[in-house]
CSV table of C-alpha atoms (C1' of nucleotides) in Angstrom, one decimal:
chain,number,residue,atom,x,y,z
A,11,MET,CA,140.8,-4.2,-60.7
A,12,ASN,CA,140.0,-0.9,-59.0
A,13,TYR,CA,142.5,1.4,-57.5
A,14,SER,CA,143.3,1.1,-53.8
A,15,ARG,CA,145.6,3.0,-51.6
A,16,GLN,CA,146.7,-0.2,-49.8
A,17,ARG,CA,147.6,-2.0,-53.0
A,18,GLU,CA,149.6,1.0,-54.0
A,19,GLU,CA,151.5,0.9,-50.7
A,20,VAL,CA,152.2,-2.8,-51.0
A,21,LEU,CA,153.7,-2.3,-54.5
A,22,GLU,CA,155.7,0.7,-53.4
A,23,GLN,CA,157.1,-1.1,-50.5
A,24,LEU,CA,158.1,-4.1,-52.6
A,25,ASN,CA,159.8,-1.8,-55.0
A,26,VAL,CA,162.0,-0.5,-52.2
A,27,HIS,CA,163.5,-3.9,-51.7
A,28,HIS,CA,166.5,-5.4,-53.5
A,29,ASP,CA,166.2,-8.6,-51.6
A,30,HIS,CA,163.1,-10.7,-52.0
A,31,PRO,CA,160.8,-10.1,-49.0
A,32,THR,CA,158.1,-12.3,-47.7
A,33,ALA,CA,154.5,-11.1,-47.1
A,34,ASP,CA,155.0,-10.5,-43.4
A,35,VAL,CA,158.1,-8.4,-44.0
A,36,ILE,CA,156.1,-6.2,-46.3
A,37,PHE,CA,153.4,-6.1,-43.7
A,38,SER,CA,155.5,-5.1,-40.7
A,39,GLU,CA,157.2,-2.4,-42.8
A,40,LEU,CA,153.9,-1.0,-43.9
A,41,ARG,CA,152.5,-1.0,-40.4
A,42,ASP,CA,155.0,1.7,-39.5
A,43,LYS,CA,153.6,4.0,-42.3
A,44,ASP,CA,150.0,2.9,-42.2
A,45,PRO,CA,149.2,1.4,-38.8
A,46,ASN,CA,145.7,0.3,-39.9
A,47,ILE,CA,146.8,-1.9,-42.8
A,48,SER,CA,145.8,-5.5,-42.3
A,49,LEU,CA,147.9,-8.6,-42.8
A,50,ALA,CA,145.1,-10.0,-45.0
A,51,THR,CA,145.3,-7.0,-47.2
A,52,VAL,CA,149.0,-7.5,-47.8
A,53,TYR,CA,148.6,-11.1,-48.6
A,54,ARG,CA,145.6,-10.4,-50.8
A,55,ASN,CA,147.4,-7.7,-52.8
A,56,LEU,CA,150.6,-9.6,-53.2
A,57,LYS,CA,148.5,-12.4,-54.6
A,58,VAL,CA,146.5,-10.4,-57.0
A,59,LEU,CA,149.5,-8.4,-58.1
A,60,ALA,CA,151.3,-11.6,-58.9
A,61,GLU,CA,148.3,-13.1,-60.7
A,62,ASN,CA,148.2,-10.0,-62.9
A,63,GLY,CA,151.9,-10.3,-63.7
A,64,ILE,CA,152.8,-7.0,-62.0
A,65,ILE,CA,155.0,-8.6,-59.5
A,66,ARG,CA,156.5,-12.1,-59.2
A,67,LYS,CA,155.9,-14.7,-56.5
A,68,LEU,CA,158.8,-17.0,-55.8
A,69,THR,CA,157.7,-20.4,-54.5
A,70,PHE,CA,161.0,-22.2,-54.6
A,71,VAL,CA,162.2,-21.1,-51.1
A,72,SER,CA,161.2,-23.4,-48.3
A,73,GLY,CA,158.8,-21.8,-45.8
A,74,ALA,CA,157.1,-18.5,-46.7
A,75,ASP,CA,156.7,-17.4,-50.3
A,76,HIS,CA,158.9,-14.5,-51.4
A,77,PHE,CA,158.1,-11.7,-53.8
A,78,GLU,CA,160.0,-9.5,-56.2
A,79,PRO,CA,159.0,-6.5,-58.4
A,80,ASN,CA,161.2,-7.8,-61.4
A,81,VAL,CA,158.9,-9.9,-63.6
A,82,ASN,CA,161.5,-10.3,-66.3
A,83,PRO,CA,162.9,-13.9,-66.5
A,84,HIS,CA,166.1,-14.1,-64.5
A,85,TYR,CA,167.9,-16.5,-62.1
A,86,HIS,CA,168.3,-16.6,-58.4
A,87,PHE,CA,170.8,-17.6,-55.7
A,88,ILE,CA,169.8,-18.8,-52.3
A,89,CYS,CA,172.3,-19.0,-49.4
A,90,ASP,CA,172.2,-22.3,-47.6
A,91,CYS,CA,173.3,-20.6,-44.4
A,92,CYS,CA,171.1,-17.6,-44.0
A,93,GLY,CA,168.4,-18.2,-46.6
A,94,LYS,CA,169.0,-14.9,-48.4
A,95,VAL,CA,167.7,-14.8,-51.9
A,96,CYS,CA,169.4,-12.7,-54.6
A,97,ASP,CA,169.2,-12.2,-58.3
A,98,VAL,CA,171.9,-13.7,-60.6
A,99,PRO,CA,172.1,-11.3,-63.5
A,100,MET,CA,173.5,-13.8,-66.0
A,101,GLN,CA,172.0,-14.4,-69.3
A,102,VAL,CA,168.9,-16.6,-69.4
A,103,ALA,CA,169.7,-19.9,-71.2
A,104,GLU,CA,166.7,-20.2,-73.5
A,105,THR,CA,168.1,-23.3,-75.2
A,106,LEU,CA,167.4,-25.3,-72.0
A,107,ASP,CA,163.6,-25.3,-72.7
A,108,ALA,CA,164.1,-26.8,-76.2
A,109,THR,CA,166.5,-29.5,-74.8
A,110,ALA,CA,164.1,-30.4,-72.0
A,111,SER,CA,161.2,-30.6,-74.5
A,112,SER,CA,162.7,-33.7,-76.2
A,113,TYR,CA,162.9,-35.5,-72.8
A,114,ILE,CA,159.2,-35.1,-71.7
A,115,ASN,CA,155.7,-35.3,-73.1
A,116,GLY,CA,153.9,-32.0,-73.1
A,117,THR,CA,154.8,-28.4,-73.7
A,118,ILE,CA,157.5,-26.4,-71.9
A,119,THR,CA,156.8,-22.7,-71.4
A,120,GLY,CA,159.8,-21.7,-69.3
A,121,HIS,CA,162.0,-22.6,-66.4
A,122,ASP,CA,163.3,-21.5,-63.0
A,123,LEU,CA,167.0,-21.8,-62.2
A,124,VAL,CA,168.1,-21.5,-58.6
A,125,PHE,CA,171.7,-21.7,-57.5
A,126,TYR,CA,172.6,-22.8,-54.0
A,127,GLY,CA,175.7,-22.1,-52.0
A,128,LYS,CA,177.0,-19.8,-49.3
A,129,CYS,CA,176.8,-16.0,-49.7
A,130,ASP,CA,179.7,-13.6,-49.1
A,131,ASP,CA,178.4,-12.6,-45.7
A,132,CYS,CA,178.2,-16.1,-44.4
A,133,CYS,CA,181.5,-17.1,-46.0
A,134,ASN,CA,183.2,-14.2,-44.1
A,135,SER,CA,181.6,-14.8,-40.8
A,136,GLU,CA,182.0,-18.6,-40.7
A,137,ASP,CA,185.1,-19.1,-38.6
A,138,SER,CA,186.5,-15.6,-37.9
A,139,SER,CA,185.5,-12.8,-35.6
A,140,ASP,CA,182.2,-12.9,-33.7
B,22,MET,CA,170.1,-43.7,-36.4
B,23,ASN,CA,168.5,-46.9,-35.1
B,24,TYR,CA,166.5,-49.2,-37.2
B,25,SER,CA,162.7,-48.8,-37.2
B,26,ARG,CA,160.0,-50.7,-39.0
B,27,GLN,CA,158.1,-47.5,-39.7
B,28,ARG,CA,161.1,-45.7,-41.3
B,29,GLU,CA,161.6,-48.8,-43.5
B,30,GLU,CA,158.0,-48.6,-44.5
B,31,VAL,CA,158.2,-44.9,-45.4
B,32,LEU,CA,161.3,-45.5,-47.5
B,33,GLU,CA,159.7,-48.5,-49.3
B,34,GLN,CA,156.5,-46.6,-50.0
B,35,LEU,CA,158.5,-43.7,-51.5
B,36,ASN,CA,160.4,-46.1,-53.7
B,37,VAL,CA,157.2,-47.4,-55.1
B,38,HIS,CA,156.5,-43.9,-56.6
B,39,HIS,CA,157.7,-42.6,-59.9
B,40,ASP,CA,155.9,-39.3,-59.2
B,41,HIS,CA,157.0,-37.2,-56.3
B,42,PRO,CA,154.6,-37.7,-53.5
B,43,THR,CA,153.9,-35.4,-50.5
B,44,ALA,CA,154.1,-36.5,-46.9
B,45,ASP,CA,150.4,-37.0,-46.6
B,46,VAL,CA,150.2,-39.1,-49.8
B,47,ILE,CA,152.8,-41.5,-48.3
B,48,PHE,CA,150.9,-41.4,-45.0
B,49,SER,CA,147.5,-42.3,-46.4
B,50,GLU,CA,149.0,-45.1,-48.5
B,51,LEU,CA,150.9,-46.5,-45.5
B,52,ARG,CA,147.8,-46.4,-43.4
B,53,ASP,CA,146.3,-49.1,-45.5
B,54,LYS,CA,149.2,-51.4,-44.8
B,55,ASP,CA,149.9,-50.3,-41.2
B,56,PRO,CA,146.8,-48.8,-39.7
B,57,ASN,CA,148.7,-47.6,-36.6
B,58,ILE,CA,151.4,-45.5,-38.3
B,59,SER,CA,151.2,-41.9,-37.3
B,60,LEU,CA,151.3,-38.8,-39.5
B,61,ALA,CA,154.0,-37.4,-37.3
B,62,THR,CA,156.1,-40.5,-37.9
B,63,VAL,CA,155.8,-40.1,-41.6
B,64,TYR,CA,156.9,-36.5,-41.5
B,65,ARG,CA,159.6,-37.3,-39.0
B,66,ASN,CA,161.1,-40.0,-41.1
B,67,LEU,CA,160.9,-38.2,-44.4
B,68,LYS,CA,162.7,-35.4,-42.7
B,69,VAL,CA,165.5,-37.5,-41.2
B,70,LEU,CA,165.9,-39.5,-44.4
B,71,ALA,CA,166.3,-36.3,-46.4
B,72,GLU,CA,168.8,-34.9,-43.8
B,73,ASN,CA,170.8,-38.0,-44.1
B,74,GLY,CA,170.9,-37.9,-47.9
B,75,ILE,CA,168.9,-41.1,-48.4
B,76,ILE,CA,166.0,-39.4,-50.1
B,77,ARG,CA,165.5,-35.9,-51.5
B,78,LYS,CA,163.1,-33.2,-50.4
B,79,LEU,CA,161.8,-30.9,-53.1
B,80,THR,CA,160.7,-27.5,-51.8
B,81,PHE,CA,160.2,-25.8,-55.1
B,82,VAL,CA,156.6,-26.7,-55.5
B,83,SER,CA,154.1,-24.3,-53.9
B,84,GLY,CA,152.2,-25.8,-51.0
B,85,ALA,CA,153.4,-29.1,-49.5
B,86,ASP,CA,156.9,-30.4,-49.9
B,87,HIS,CA,157.5,-33.3,-52.2
B,88,PHE,CA,159.9,-36.2,-51.9
B,89,GLU,CA,161.8,-38.5,-54.2
B,90,PRO,CA,164.0,-41.5,-53.7
B,91,ASN,CA,166.5,-40.4,-56.4
B,92,VAL,CA,169.2,-38.3,-54.8
B,93,ASN,CA,171.3,-37.9,-57.9
B,94,PRO,CA,171.3,-34.4,-59.4
B,95,HIS,CA,168.6,-34.2,-62.1
B,96,TYR,CA,166.0,-31.7,-63.3
B,97,HIS,CA,162.2,-31.5,-62.9
B,98,PHE,CA,159.1,-30.6,-64.8
B,99,ILE,CA,156.0,-29.2,-63.1
B,100,CYS,CA,152.7,-29.0,-65.0
B,101,ASP,CA,151.0,-25.6,-64.5
B,102,CYS,CA,147.6,-27.2,-64.9
B,103,CYS,CA,147.6,-30.3,-62.6
B,104,GLY,CA,150.7,-29.7,-60.5
B,105,LYS,CA,152.3,-33.0,-61.4
B,106,VAL,CA,156.0,-33.2,-60.9
B,107,CYS,CA,158.2,-35.4,-63.1
B,108,ASP,CA,161.9,-36.0,-63.8
B,109,VAL,CA,163.5,-34.6,-66.9
B,110,PRO,CA,166.3,-37.1,-67.7
B,111,MET,CA,168.4,-34.6,-69.6
B,112,GLN,CA,172.1,-34.1,-68.8
B,113,VAL,CA,172.9,-31.8,-65.9
B,114,ALA,CA,174.5,-28.6,-67.1
B,115,GLU,CA,177.4,-28.3,-64.8
B,116,THR,CA,178.8,-25.3,-66.5
B,117,LEU,CA,175.9,-23.2,-65.2
B,118,ASP,CA,177.4,-23.1,-61.7
B,119,ALA,CA,180.7,-21.7,-63.0
B,120,THR,CA,178.9,-19.1,-65.1
B,121,ALA,CA,176.7,-18.0,-62.2
B,122,SER,CA,179.8,-17.8,-59.9
B,123,SER,CA,181.1,-14.8,-61.8
B,124,TYR,CA,177.9,-12.9,-61.2
B,125,ILE,CA,177.6,-13.2,-57.5
B,126,ASN,CA,179.7,-12.9,-54.3
B,127,GLY,CA,180.0,-16.2,-52.5
B,128,THR,CA,180.3,-19.8,-53.4
B,129,ILE,CA,178.0,-21.9,-55.5
B,130,THR,CA,177.6,-25.6,-54.7
B,131,GLY,CA,174.8,-26.5,-57.1
B,132,HIS,CA,171.6,-25.6,-58.7
B,133,ASP,CA,168.0,-26.7,-59.2
B,134,LEU,CA,166.4,-26.4,-62.6
B,135,VAL,CA,162.6,-26.7,-62.9
B,136,PHE,CA,160.7,-26.5,-66.1
B,137,TYR,CA,157.2,-25.3,-66.3
B,138,GLY,CA,154.5,-26.0,-68.9
B,139,LYS,CA,151.6,-28.3,-69.6
B,140,CYS,CA,151.9,-32.1,-69.3
B,141,ASP,CA,150.6,-34.5,-71.9
B,142,ASP,CA,147.5,-35.4,-70.0
B,143,CYS,CA,146.5,-31.8,-69.5
B,144,CYS,CA,147.3,-31.0,-73.2
B,145,ASN,CA,145.0,-33.8,-74.4
B,146,SER,CA,142.1,-33.1,-72.1
B,147,GLU,CA,142.1,-29.4,-72.6
B,148,ASP,CA,139.4,-28.8,-75.2
B,149,SER,CA,138.3,-32.3,-76.3
B,150,SER,CA,136.2,-35.0,-74.6
B,151,ASP,CA,135.1,-34.7,-71.0
C,11,DA,C1',169.7,-63.2,-21.8
C,12,DC,C1',169.1,-58.7,-19.3
C,13,DA,C1',169.4,-54.0,-17.8
C,14,DG,C1',169.7,-49.5,-18.9
C,15,DA,C1',170.5,-45.8,-22.3
C,16,DA,C1',169.2,-44.0,-26.5
C,17,DA,C1',166.2,-43.8,-30.2
C,18,DT,C1',161.6,-44.1,-31.9
C,19,DT,C1',156.6,-44.1,-31.8
C,20,DG,C1',151.6,-42.5,-31.7
C,21,DA,C1',148.6,-39.0,-30.2
C,22,DT,C1',148.0,-34.6,-30.1
C,23,DA,C1',149.0,-29.7,-29.1
C,24,DA,C1',151.2,-25.9,-31.1
C,25,DT,C1',153.0,-23.2,-34.8
C,26,DA,C1',153.7,-20.9,-39.4
C,27,DG,C1',151.9,-19.4,-43.5
C,28,DT,C1',147.9,-18.4,-46.0
C,29,DT,C1',143.1,-18.1,-47.4
C,30,DA,C1',138.1,-17.5,-46.4
C,31,DT,C1',134.4,-14.9,-44.4
C,32,DC,C1',131.8,-10.9,-43.7
C,33,DA,C1',130.1,-6.5,-42.3
C,34,DG,C1',131.5,-1.9,-43.3
C,35,DT,C1',134.0,1.3,-46.5
C,36,DT,C1',135.9,3.0,-50.9
C,37,DT,C1',136.0,3.3,-55.8
C,38,DT,C1',133.9,3.7,-60.2
C,39,DA,C1',130.5,4.3,-63.9
C,40,DG,C1',126.4,6.3,-65.2
D,18,DC,C1',124.6,11.4,-56.5
D,19,DT,C1',123.6,6.7,-56.5
D,20,DA,C1',124.1,1.9,-56.9
D,21,DA,C1',127.1,-1.9,-58.1
D,22,DA,C1',131.4,-3.7,-57.7
D,23,DA,C1',135.7,-3.9,-55.5
D,24,DC,C1',138.2,-3.5,-51.5
D,25,DT,C1',139.3,-3.3,-46.4
D,26,DG,C1',140.3,-4.8,-41.5
D,27,DA,C1',139.5,-8.2,-38.2
D,28,DT,C1',139.5,-12.6,-37.4
D,29,DA,C1',138.2,-17.5,-38.0
D,30,DA,C1',139.6,-21.3,-40.5
D,31,DC,C1',142.6,-24.1,-42.9
D,32,DT,C1',147.0,-26.6,-44.5
D,33,DA,C1',151.5,-28.1,-43.8
D,34,DT,C1',154.7,-29.1,-40.4
D,35,DT,C1',157.1,-29.4,-36.0
D,36,DA,C1',157.1,-30.0,-30.8
D,37,DT,C1',155.9,-32.4,-26.8
D,38,DC,C1',155.6,-36.4,-24.0
D,39,DA,C1',154.7,-40.8,-22.0
D,40,DA,C1',155.1,-45.4,-23.7
D,41,DT,C1',157.6,-48.7,-26.6
D,42,DT,C1',161.4,-50.4,-29.3
D,43,DT,C1',166.2,-50.9,-30.4
D,44,DC,C1',170.9,-51.2,-29.2
D,45,DT,C1',175.1,-52.0,-26.4
D,46,DG,C1',177.8,-54.0,-22.9
D,47,DT,C1',178.2,-57.5,-19.6
DNA sequence: ACAGAAATTGATAATAGTTATCAGTTTTAG
DNA sequence: CTAAAACTGATAACTATTATCAATTTCTGT
């Protein structure tokens, strides 16, 4: 993997986010800084960065894939209303893997845990003001 | 929601499966029985059946959505090698929702837990025969 | 049983998200 | 400095899914 300015930009832009942006969010943000960067380049680099374990691709959201810079195992919350994804900084329940192992044939290497519900913003705006 | 023969067929075909088929698997299987059924009809009915809580749509697999007839909360296993999805009949850890609640703003209504690893078939065929 | 409204269908166009292709450019190692 | 390898931008192609629409089917009331 050679150095490339564009890959650096993609990684930097992802690091700016605390939400979990999609490829085209990263793309349109980068376009402002670097008007020549291509959508394919953004997809390509997000893919290769994820394959090399430098970032993480989240596939559990319906529609477009999301990306995050934090590759340490952790859990997520998705708002049913607005689709927002955020981290849940609770402890990872490693015992789950062992438990699940005894219920299936094969080897378990890890798990994803995703909570669903309604985020604070959506709760507050549901039946009040605007 | 009116009755329709095609919707009945889609539901029946899904019930035949113990894996978690995608829309186009259901479609091509149904085509053998009912050569006039349309791909759009299959997508449409899987969608409306899921919206009405009769079946469940699984969005956590990369690529096409998968469907299952079992709407009771339960966990899944996905093989990293072959992509196969299967149920993990372990007990649902309801305490997780309460724990997660204290780490985020908003309300949690449930969670999805997906285990990753290598299924038995892939384990056995990895470095042996064919 | 019959008419009309509502729901559904099949065919296909359209859309969203992503990957493939390819000629030209950049990076890297010698 | 040069050649190979990696990478880029533009865009075509592809996959998964939804929208459109005229024709058909189902349902409801009489």
